[in-house]
Amino acid sequence: MKIFKFGGASVNSVDRIKQMADILRLYKGEKKLVVISAMGKTTNALEKVAAAFFNNAKEEALQLFNHIKTQHITTAKYLLITGYNAAYEQLSQLFTEIEWALHDKPVRDYDYYYDQIVCLGELLSTTIISAYLNEKGIANAWIDVRDVLRTDDTFREAVIDWAAAAGNTERLIAPLFEKNDIVITQGFIGATDENESTTLGREGSDYTAAVFAGLLDAESVTIWKDVEGVMNADPKIFATAELIPELNYDEVIEMAYYGAQVIHPKTIKPLQNKSIPLYVKCFLDPALPGTIIHNKALKHLPPIIVIKNDQVLLHLHSTDFSFIGEHTMSHLYHLFAEYTIRPGLIQTGAVSLMVCTDEQEGKTDRLAAEAAAIFDVQVEKGLTLLTIRHYTPEVLDAMTAGKVIVLRQQSKETAQVLMR
Ligand code: ASP
Ligand code: MG
């Protein structure tokens, strides 16, 4: 069994969906679980619907939602002929569920509503694509992943209940493969045992693919992307970015941790547990070799450059010039946990502490306000964090030339520079 994952960019137009069908034809006769994201920027659009709804702007929410609806119906019309009516029925049911919800008033917290609304993107994309593939003779079964991936109720960052998910996979997915070579399902979403929808964190479809690889003991996972494979830098920023043909799990975890937008950070663990290789391949040209990620020790990796913008530096000074001790540190880490803020870089001194983290929706401000009870707090926003794995002095110099360096840290493998 293979697991394929197609991201939003691989299914964002009629042409791309047709291309996806071509890719599946290349693997005819093999069992495949196909995990699909929401089309293009649908998740972002649904986030706006959720925000409008939560701000009691019902009309705006409905209007934004209508736009998403029209987009999907248009795509379905372009792709489907014989399957259109049945697919339209299914899409309508999905739309109605959300529209009903939008007519209520929000009484629970934002993250709950976010998940109830945002989960729709994947349900819509898979419904249309499954119908299209069936119409084109690529027989497949569609399953609502929310019946399979049981999670807790940490909305927006739901945690999978592995035992329940394993049981459901065995009970619901295995039988589908007896009659079908292809089973299509949604990335990114799950449900609680009370059937409330949950999401696994933005870009979480990669993780879904890995979860199923683990549960189904798959031979491999292939993530189909609009790039050649994993590159050593963002090709949109660096014309000289090169393909890395082979990587290992540890390296990818490091890259993802520092913010490389290659693969969702949670993806590797389930694969590593069972040594399942991960291929990153280009859906524009499936003949290209792409990148293989597996369990080998590797030498001679090129410098891998990761740039993260919108960084905040919290500069915390002890108010009475007492040393920054373990109690203050532990207090601070509790605050990070409370606000679910992950520091990307920390530097401690005797009476001060510097913490760099992502700027997120007012969270950092609230954390800074609370930290002000024990520290003198200064906040600087709009910084860039550069991380270079396997750096060379030349690359480091070139990348920092002309910048004001705020903070710098180096180990044998990794250099990090926070820049203005
Ligand atoms: N559609 C979700 C997102 O955009 C999940 C994914 O694409 O992996 O975050
Ligand atoms: Mg995506």
Coordinates of C-alpha atoms and ligand atoms in Angstrom, one line a residue:
M1 CA 0.0 0.0 0.0
K2 CA 1.2 3.5 -0.9
I3 CA 0.0 6.7 0.6
F4 CA -0.2 9.7 -1.7
K5 CA -0.8 13.3 -0.5
F6 CA -1.8 16.1 -2.8
G7 CA -1.7 19.6 -1.3
G8 CA -3.8 22.6 -2.1
A9 CA -1.6 23.8 -4.9
S10 CA -1.8 20.3 -6.6
V11 CA -5.6 20.6 -6.8
N12 CA -6.2 24.3 -7.2
S13 CA -7.5 24.2 -10.8
V14 CA -9.3 22.0 -13.2
D15 CA -6.1 21.4 -15.1
R16 CA -4.2 20.3 -12.0
I17 CA -6.9 17.9 -11.0
K18 CA -6.7 16.4 -14.4
Q19 CA -3.0 16.1 -13.9
M20 CA -3.6 14.3 -10.6
A21 CA -5.6 11.8 -12.5
D22 CA -2.7 11.2 -14.9
I23 CA -0.4 10.6 -11.9
L24 CA -2.8 8.0 -10.4
R25 CA -2.9 6.3 -13.8
L26 CA 0.9 5.8 -13.6
Y27 CA 0.4 3.7 -10.5
K28 CA -2.5 1.6 -11.8
G29 CA -3.1 -1.7 -10.0
E30 CA -1.4 -0.6 -6.8
K31 CA -3.4 0.1 -3.6
K32 CA -3.3 3.7 -2.7
L33 CA -4.7 5.8 0.1
V34 CA -5.0 9.3 -1.3
V35 CA -5.0 12.2 1.2
I36 CA -6.1 15.5 -0.3
S37 CA -6.0 19.1 1.0
A38 CA -8.5 21.9 0.4
M39 CA -8.2 23.4 -3.1
G40 CA -5.8 26.3 -3.4
K41 CA -6.4 29.0 -0.8
T42 CA -9.8 27.6 0.4
T43 CA -8.5 27.1 4.0
N44 CA -7.5 30.8 4.2
A45 CA -10.9 31.8 2.8
L46 CA -12.7 29.6 5.4
E47 CA -10.6 31.2 8.1
K48 CA -12.1 34.5 7.1
V49 CA -15.6 33.1 7.3
A50 CA -14.9 31.8 10.8
A51 CA -13.5 35.1 11.9
A52 CA -16.5 37.1 10.5
F53 CA -18.9 34.7 12.2
F54 CA -17.1 35.0 15.5
N55 CA -17.2 38.8 15.3
N56 CA -21.0 38.6 14.8
A57 CA -20.7 39.8 11.3
K58 CA -23.1 37.2 10.0
E59 CA -23.9 38.8 6.6
E60 CA -20.2 39.1 5.9
A61 CA -19.6 35.5 6.9
L62 CA -22.4 34.3 4.6
Q63 CA -21.1 36.5 1.8
L64 CA -17.6 35.1 2.1
F65 CA -19.0 31.6 2.3
N66 CA -21.0 32.1 -0.8
H67 CA -17.9 32.9 -2.7
I68 CA -16.3 29.7 -1.6
K69 CA -19.5 27.8 -2.6
T70 CA -19.6 29.3 -6.1
Q71 CA -15.9 28.5 -6.6
H72 CA -16.4 24.8 -5.8
I73 CA -19.6 24.5 -7.8
T74 CA -17.9 26.0 -10.8
T75 CA -15.0 23.6 -10.5
A76 CA -17.4 20.7 -10.2
K77 CA -19.3 21.9 -13.3
Y78 CA -16.1 22.0 -15.3
L79 CA -14.9 18.6 -14.2
L80 CA -18.1 16.5 -14.1
I81 CA -20.7 15.4 -16.5
T82 CA -22.4 12.2 -15.5
G83 CA -21.4 12.5 -11.9
Y84 CA -22.4 16.1 -11.5
N85 CA -25.8 15.8 -10.0
A86 CA -24.8 13.3 -7.4
A87 CA -21.7 15.4 -6.5
Y88 CA -23.8 18.5 -6.3
E89 CA -26.1 16.8 -3.8
Q90 CA -23.2 15.9 -1.6
L91 CA -21.7 19.4 -1.9
S92 CA -25.1 21.0 -1.1
Q93 CA -25.4 18.9 2.1
L94 CA -21.9 20.1 3.2
F95 CA -22.8 23.7 2.4
T96 CA -26.1 23.5 4.3
E97 CA -24.4 22.3 7.4
I98 CA -22.1 25.3 7.5
E99 CA -24.9 27.8 6.6
W100 CA -27.0 26.5 9.4
A101 CA -24.1 27.0 11.8
L102 CA -23.5 30.5 10.5
H103 CA -27.1 31.5 11.4
D104 CA -26.4 30.8 15.1
K105 CA -24.7 33.2 17.4
P106 CA -21.3 32.2 18.7
V107 CA -21.4 31.0 22.3
R108 CA -18.3 28.8 22.5
D109 CA -14.7 29.8 21.9
Y110 CA -13.2 30.8 18.6
D111 CA -11.1 27.7 18.1
Y112 CA -14.2 25.5 18.3
Y113 CA -16.0 27.4 15.5
Y114 CA -12.8 27.7 13.5
D115 CA -12.6 23.9 13.3
Q116 CA -16.3 23.4 12.5
I117 CA -16.1 25.8 9.6
V118 CA -12.5 25.3 8.3
C119 CA -12.8 21.6 8.1
L120 CA -15.1 22.0 5.1
G121 CA -12.3 22.7 2.6
E122 CA -11.0 19.2 2.5
L123 CA -14.5 17.7 2.4
L124 CA -15.4 19.8 -0.6
S125 CA -12.2 19.1 -2.5
T126 CA -12.3 15.3 -2.0
T127 CA -16.0 15.1 -2.9
I128 CA -15.3 16.8 -6.3
I129 CA -12.1 14.9 -7.0
S130 CA -13.5 11.5 -6.0
A131 CA -16.5 12.0 -8.3
Y132 CA -14.2 13.2 -11.1
L133 CA -11.9 10.2 -10.9
N134 CA -14.8 7.8 -10.8
E135 CA -16.2 9.4 -13.9
K136 CA -12.9 9.0 -15.6
G137 CA -12.7 5.3 -14.8
I138 CA -10.3 5.7 -11.9
A139 CA -12.5 3.8 -9.5
N140 CA -12.2 4.9 -5.9
A141 CA -14.0 5.0 -2.6
W142 CA -14.4 8.2 -0.6
I143 CA -14.4 8.2 3.1
D144 CA -15.0 11.0 5.7
V145 CA -11.8 11.0 7.7
R146 CA -13.7 12.4 10.7
D147 CA -15.2 8.9 11.1
V148 CA -11.7 7.5 11.3
L149 CA -9.3 9.9 12.9
R150 CA -10.5 10.3 16.4
T151 CA -8.9 13.2 18.2
D152 CA -9.1 15.0 21.5
D153 CA -10.9 18.4 21.7
T154 CA -7.8 20.7 21.4
F155 CA -9.4 22.6 18.6
R156 CA -7.0 23.8 15.9
E157 CA -4.2 21.5 17.3
A158 CA -6.1 18.3 17.9
V159 CA -4.2 15.3 19.1
I160 CA -4.9 11.9 17.6
D161 CA -6.2 9.1 19.7
W162 CA -4.1 6.4 18.2
A163 CA -5.9 3.4 19.6
A164 CA -9.3 4.6 18.4
A165 CA -7.9 5.7 15.0
A166 CA -6.2 2.3 14.5
G167 CA -9.5 0.5 15.3
N168 CA -11.5 2.7 12.9
T169 CA -8.9 2.3 10.2
E170 CA -9.1 -1.5 10.5
R171 CA -12.9 -1.4 10.6
L172 CA -13.7 1.3 8.0
I173 CA -10.7 1.7 5.6
A174 CA -9.4 -1.9 5.3
P175 CA -12.7 -3.2 3.9
L176 CA -12.8 -0.4 1.2
F177 CA -9.5 -1.7 -0.2
E178 CA -11.0 -5.1 -0.7
K179 CA -13.1 -3.6 -3.5
N180 CA -11.1 -0.6 -4.5
D181 CA -7.5 0.2 -5.4
I182 CA -7.9 3.8 -4.4
V183 CA -9.4 5.2 -1.2
I184 CA -9.7 9.0 -1.1
T185 CA -9.8 10.9 2.1
Q186 CA -9.2 14.4 3.6
G187 CA -6.0 15.6 5.2
F188 CA -5.9 18.0 8.1
I189 CA -9.2 17.2 9.8
G190 CA -10.5 14.7 12.4
A191 CA -13.3 14.6 15.0
T192 CA -13.8 14.1 18.7
D193 CA -15.8 11.3 20.2
E194 CA -18.7 13.7 20.3
N195 CA -18.5 14.1 16.5
E196 CA -17.2 17.7 16.7
S197 CA -14.9 18.4 13.8
T198 CA -11.3 19.2 14.7
T199 CA -8.2 20.3 12.7
L200 CA -4.6 19.1 13.2
G201 CA -2.9 22.5 12.7
R202 CA -2.3 24.4 9.5
E203 CA -0.7 22.5 6.7
G204 CA -1.6 19.3 8.6
S205 CA -2.4 17.2 5.6
D206 CA 1.1 15.9 5.4
Y207 CA 0.7 14.7 8.9
T208 CA -2.6 12.9 8.1
A209 CA -0.7 11.1 5.3
A210 CA 2.0 10.0 7.7
V211 CA -0.6 8.9 10.3
F212 CA -2.2 6.6 7.8
A213 CA 1.1 5.3 6.7
G214 CA 1.7 4.2 10.2
L215 CA -1.7 2.8 10.7
L216 CA -1.8 0.9 7.4
D217 CA 1.9 -0.1 7.5
A218 CA 2.3 1.5 4.1
E219 CA 5.4 0.8 2.0
S220 CA 5.9 4.6 1.4
V221 CA 4.4 8.0 1.5
T222 CA 4.6 10.3 -1.5
I223 CA 3.9 14.0 -1.1
W224 CA 3.1 15.5 -4.5
K225 CA 4.2 19.2 -4.7
D226 CA 4.6 22.0 -7.2
V227 CA 8.4 22.0 -6.7
E228 CA 11.0 19.5 -7.8
G229 CA 11.5 18.1 -4.4
V230 CA 13.0 19.4 -1.2
M231 CA 15.3 22.3 -2.0
N232 CA 18.1 23.7 0.2
A233 CA 16.4 27.2 0.1
D234 CA 13.1 28.7 -1.0
P235 CA 13.4 28.7 -4.8
K236 CA 11.0 31.7 -4.9
I237 CA 13.6 33.8 -3.0
F238 CA 16.9 32.1 -4.1
A239 CA 17.4 31.5 -7.8
T240 CA 20.3 29.3 -6.9
A241 CA 18.3 26.9 -4.7
E242 CA 19.2 23.3 -5.5
L243 CA 17.4 20.1 -5.1
I244 CA 18.4 17.8 -2.2
P245 CA 18.0 14.3 -3.6
E246 CA 18.3 12.5 -0.3
L247 CA 17.6 13.5 3.3
N248 CA 17.0 11.7 6.6
Y249 CA 14.2 12.0 9.1
D250 CA 16.4 14.0 11.6
E251 CA 17.4 16.6 9.1
V252 CA 13.8 17.2 8.0
I253 CA 12.7 17.5 11.6
E254 CA 15.4 20.1 12.1
M255 CA 14.5 22.0 8.9
A256 CA 10.8 22.0 9.8
Y257 CA 11.5 23.1 13.4
Y258 CA 13.4 26.1 12.1
G259 CA 10.5 27.0 9.8
A260 CA 11.3 25.5 6.4
Q261 CA 8.0 25.2 4.7
V262 CA 8.8 21.8 3.3
I263 CA 6.9 19.3 5.3
H264 CA 4.7 19.7 8.3
P265 CA 6.9 19.2 11.4
K266 CA 4.7 16.4 12.9
T267 CA 4.9 14.3 9.7
I268 CA 8.2 12.6 10.4
K269 CA 7.5 10.9 13.8
P270 CA 4.9 8.3 12.6
L271 CA 7.2 7.5 9.6
Q272 CA 10.3 7.2 11.7
N273 CA 8.5 4.8 14.1
K274 CA 8.1 2.3 11.3
S275 CA 11.0 3.4 9.0
I276 CA 8.6 4.3 6.2
P277 CA 10.3 6.3 3.4
L278 CA 8.8 9.6 2.4
Y279 CA 9.1 10.8 -1.2
V280 CA 8.6 14.4 -2.2
K281 CA 7.8 14.5 -5.9
C282 CA 6.8 17.0 -8.5
F283 CA 3.3 16.6 -9.8
L284 CA 4.2 18.8 -12.8
D285 CA 6.7 16.2 -13.9
P286 CA 6.4 12.8 -12.1
A287 CA 9.4 11.4 -14.0
L288 CA 11.7 13.7 -12.0
P289 CA 13.3 11.8 -9.1
G290 CA 12.4 14.2 -6.3
T291 CA 13.7 13.8 -2.8
I292 CA 13.7 10.6 -0.7
I293 CA 13.6 11.0 3.1
H294 CA 14.5 7.9 5.1
N295 CA 16.6 6.6 7.9
K296 CA 20.1 6.9 6.6
A297 CA 23.1 8.8 8.0
L298 CA 24.1 11.4 5.4
K299 CA 27.2 13.3 4.8
H300 CA 27.9 16.3 2.7
L301 CA 24.5 18.0 2.8
P302 CA 24.6 21.4 1.2
P303 CA 23.9 24.5 3.4
I304 CA 20.2 24.5 4.0
I305 CA 18.8 28.0 4.4
V306 CA 15.6 28.8 6.2
I307 CA 14.2 32.3 6.6
K308 CA 11.4 33.2 8.9
N309 CA 9.9 36.6 8.8
D310 CA 7.5 38.3 11.3
Q311 CA 9.6 37.4 14.3
V312 CA 9.3 39.1 17.6
L313 CA 12.1 39.5 20.1
L314 CA 11.1 39.7 23.7
H315 CA 13.9 41.3 25.7
L316 CA 13.3 40.5 29.4
H317 CA 15.2 42.2 32.2
S318 CA 15.0 41.2 35.8
T319 CA 13.5 44.2 37.5
D320 CA 15.7 44.2 40.6
F321 CA 19.0 43.1 38.9
S322 CA 18.7 39.7 40.5
F323 CA 20.0 36.8 38.4
I324 CA 17.8 35.0 36.0
G325 CA 17.5 31.8 37.9
E326 CA 15.7 28.5 37.4
H327 CA 12.5 29.8 39.0
T328 CA 12.1 32.7 36.7
M329 CA 12.9 30.4 33.8
S330 CA 10.3 27.9 34.8
H331 CA 7.8 30.7 35.2
L332 CA 8.5 31.9 31.7
Y333 CA 8.3 28.4 30.2
H334 CA 4.9 28.0 31.9
L335 CA 3.8 31.2 30.2
F336 CA 5.0 29.8 26.8
A337 CA 3.0 26.6 27.4
E338 CA -0.1 28.6 28.5
Y339 CA 0.0 30.7 25.4
T340 CA 1.2 27.9 23.2
I341 CA 4.1 30.0 22.0
R342 CA 7.2 28.2 20.8
P343 CA 10.4 30.1 21.3
G344 CA 12.6 29.7 18.2
L345 CA 15.7 31.1 19.8
I346 CA 16.6 31.9 23.4
Q347 CA 19.6 33.5 24.9
T348 CA 20.1 33.9 28.6
G349 CA 22.4 36.3 30.4
A350 CA 22.8 37.0 34.1
V351 CA 20.0 39.5 34.5
S352 CA 18.3 39.4 31.1
L353 CA 16.9 37.0 28.7
M354 CA 16.1 37.3 25.0
V355 CA 13.4 35.2 23.4
C356 CA 12.6 35.1 19.7
T357 CA 9.3 33.7 18.5
D358 CA 6.7 34.0 15.8
E359 CA 4.4 37.0 15.9
Q360 CA 0.9 35.5 16.3
E361 CA -2.5 37.1 16.6
G362 CA -1.9 39.2 19.7
K363 CA -0.6 36.2 21.6
T364 CA 2.9 37.6 21.9
D365 CA 1.5 40.9 23.2
R366 CA -0.5 39.1 25.9
L367 CA 2.4 37.0 26.9
A368 CA 4.6 40.2 27.1
A369 CA 2.0 41.9 29.2
E370 CA 1.9 39.0 31.6
A371 CA 5.7 38.6 31.7
A372 CA 5.8 42.3 32.7
A373 CA 4.7 41.3 36.2
I374 CA 8.2 39.8 36.8
F375 CA 10.4 41.4 34.1
D376 CA 11.1 44.7 32.5
V377 CA 9.9 43.8 29.0
Q378 CA 10.9 45.2 25.7
V379 CA 9.3 44.0 22.5
E380 CA 10.7 44.4 19.0
K381 CA 8.7 43.2 16.1
G382 CA 9.2 42.7 12.4
L383 CA 12.5 40.8 12.6
T384 CA 13.8 38.1 10.4
L385 CA 15.3 34.8 11.7
L386 CA 17.8 33.2 9.4
T387 CA 18.8 29.6 10.1
I388 CA 21.5 27.8 8.1
R389 CA 22.1 24.1 8.7
H390 CA 25.5 22.9 7.6
Y391 CA 26.6 26.5 7.2
T392 CA 29.9 27.6 5.8
P393 CA 31.4 31.0 6.7
E394 CA 30.9 32.2 3.1
V395 CA 27.2 31.4 3.1
L396 CA 26.7 33.0 6.5
D397 CA 28.6 36.2 5.4
A398 CA 26.6 36.4 2.2
M399 CA 23.3 36.0 3.9
T400 CA 23.9 38.5 6.6
A401 CA 25.7 41.2 4.5
G402 CA 24.2 44.6 5.0
K403 CA 21.8 43.5 7.8
V404 CA 21.8 44.7 11.4
I405 CA 22.3 41.6 13.5
V406 CA 20.3 41.6 16.7
L407 CA 21.2 38.1 18.0
R408 CA 23.4 35.3 16.8
Q409 CA 23.8 31.7 17.9
Q410 CA 26.0 29.0 16.4
S411 CA 26.5 25.3 17.0
K412 CA 28.6 22.9 14.9
E413 CA 25.7 22.2 12.5
T414 CA 23.4 25.2 12.8
A415 CA 23.9 29.0 12.7
Q416 CA 21.0 31.2 13.6
V417 CA 20.9 35.0 13.1
L418 CA 18.1 37.3 14.1
M419 CA 18.2 40.3 11.8
R420 CA 16.6 43.7 11.4
Ligands
ASP1 N1 -5.8 22.9 3.9 C1 -5.0 22.9 5.1 C2 -4.2 24.2 5.1 O1 -4.1 24.9 4.2 C3 -4.2 21.7 5.3 C4 -3.1 21.5 4.3 O2 -3.1 22.0 3.2 O3 -2.2 20.7 4.6 O4 -3.5 24.4 6.1
MG2 MG -1.7 23.4 1.9

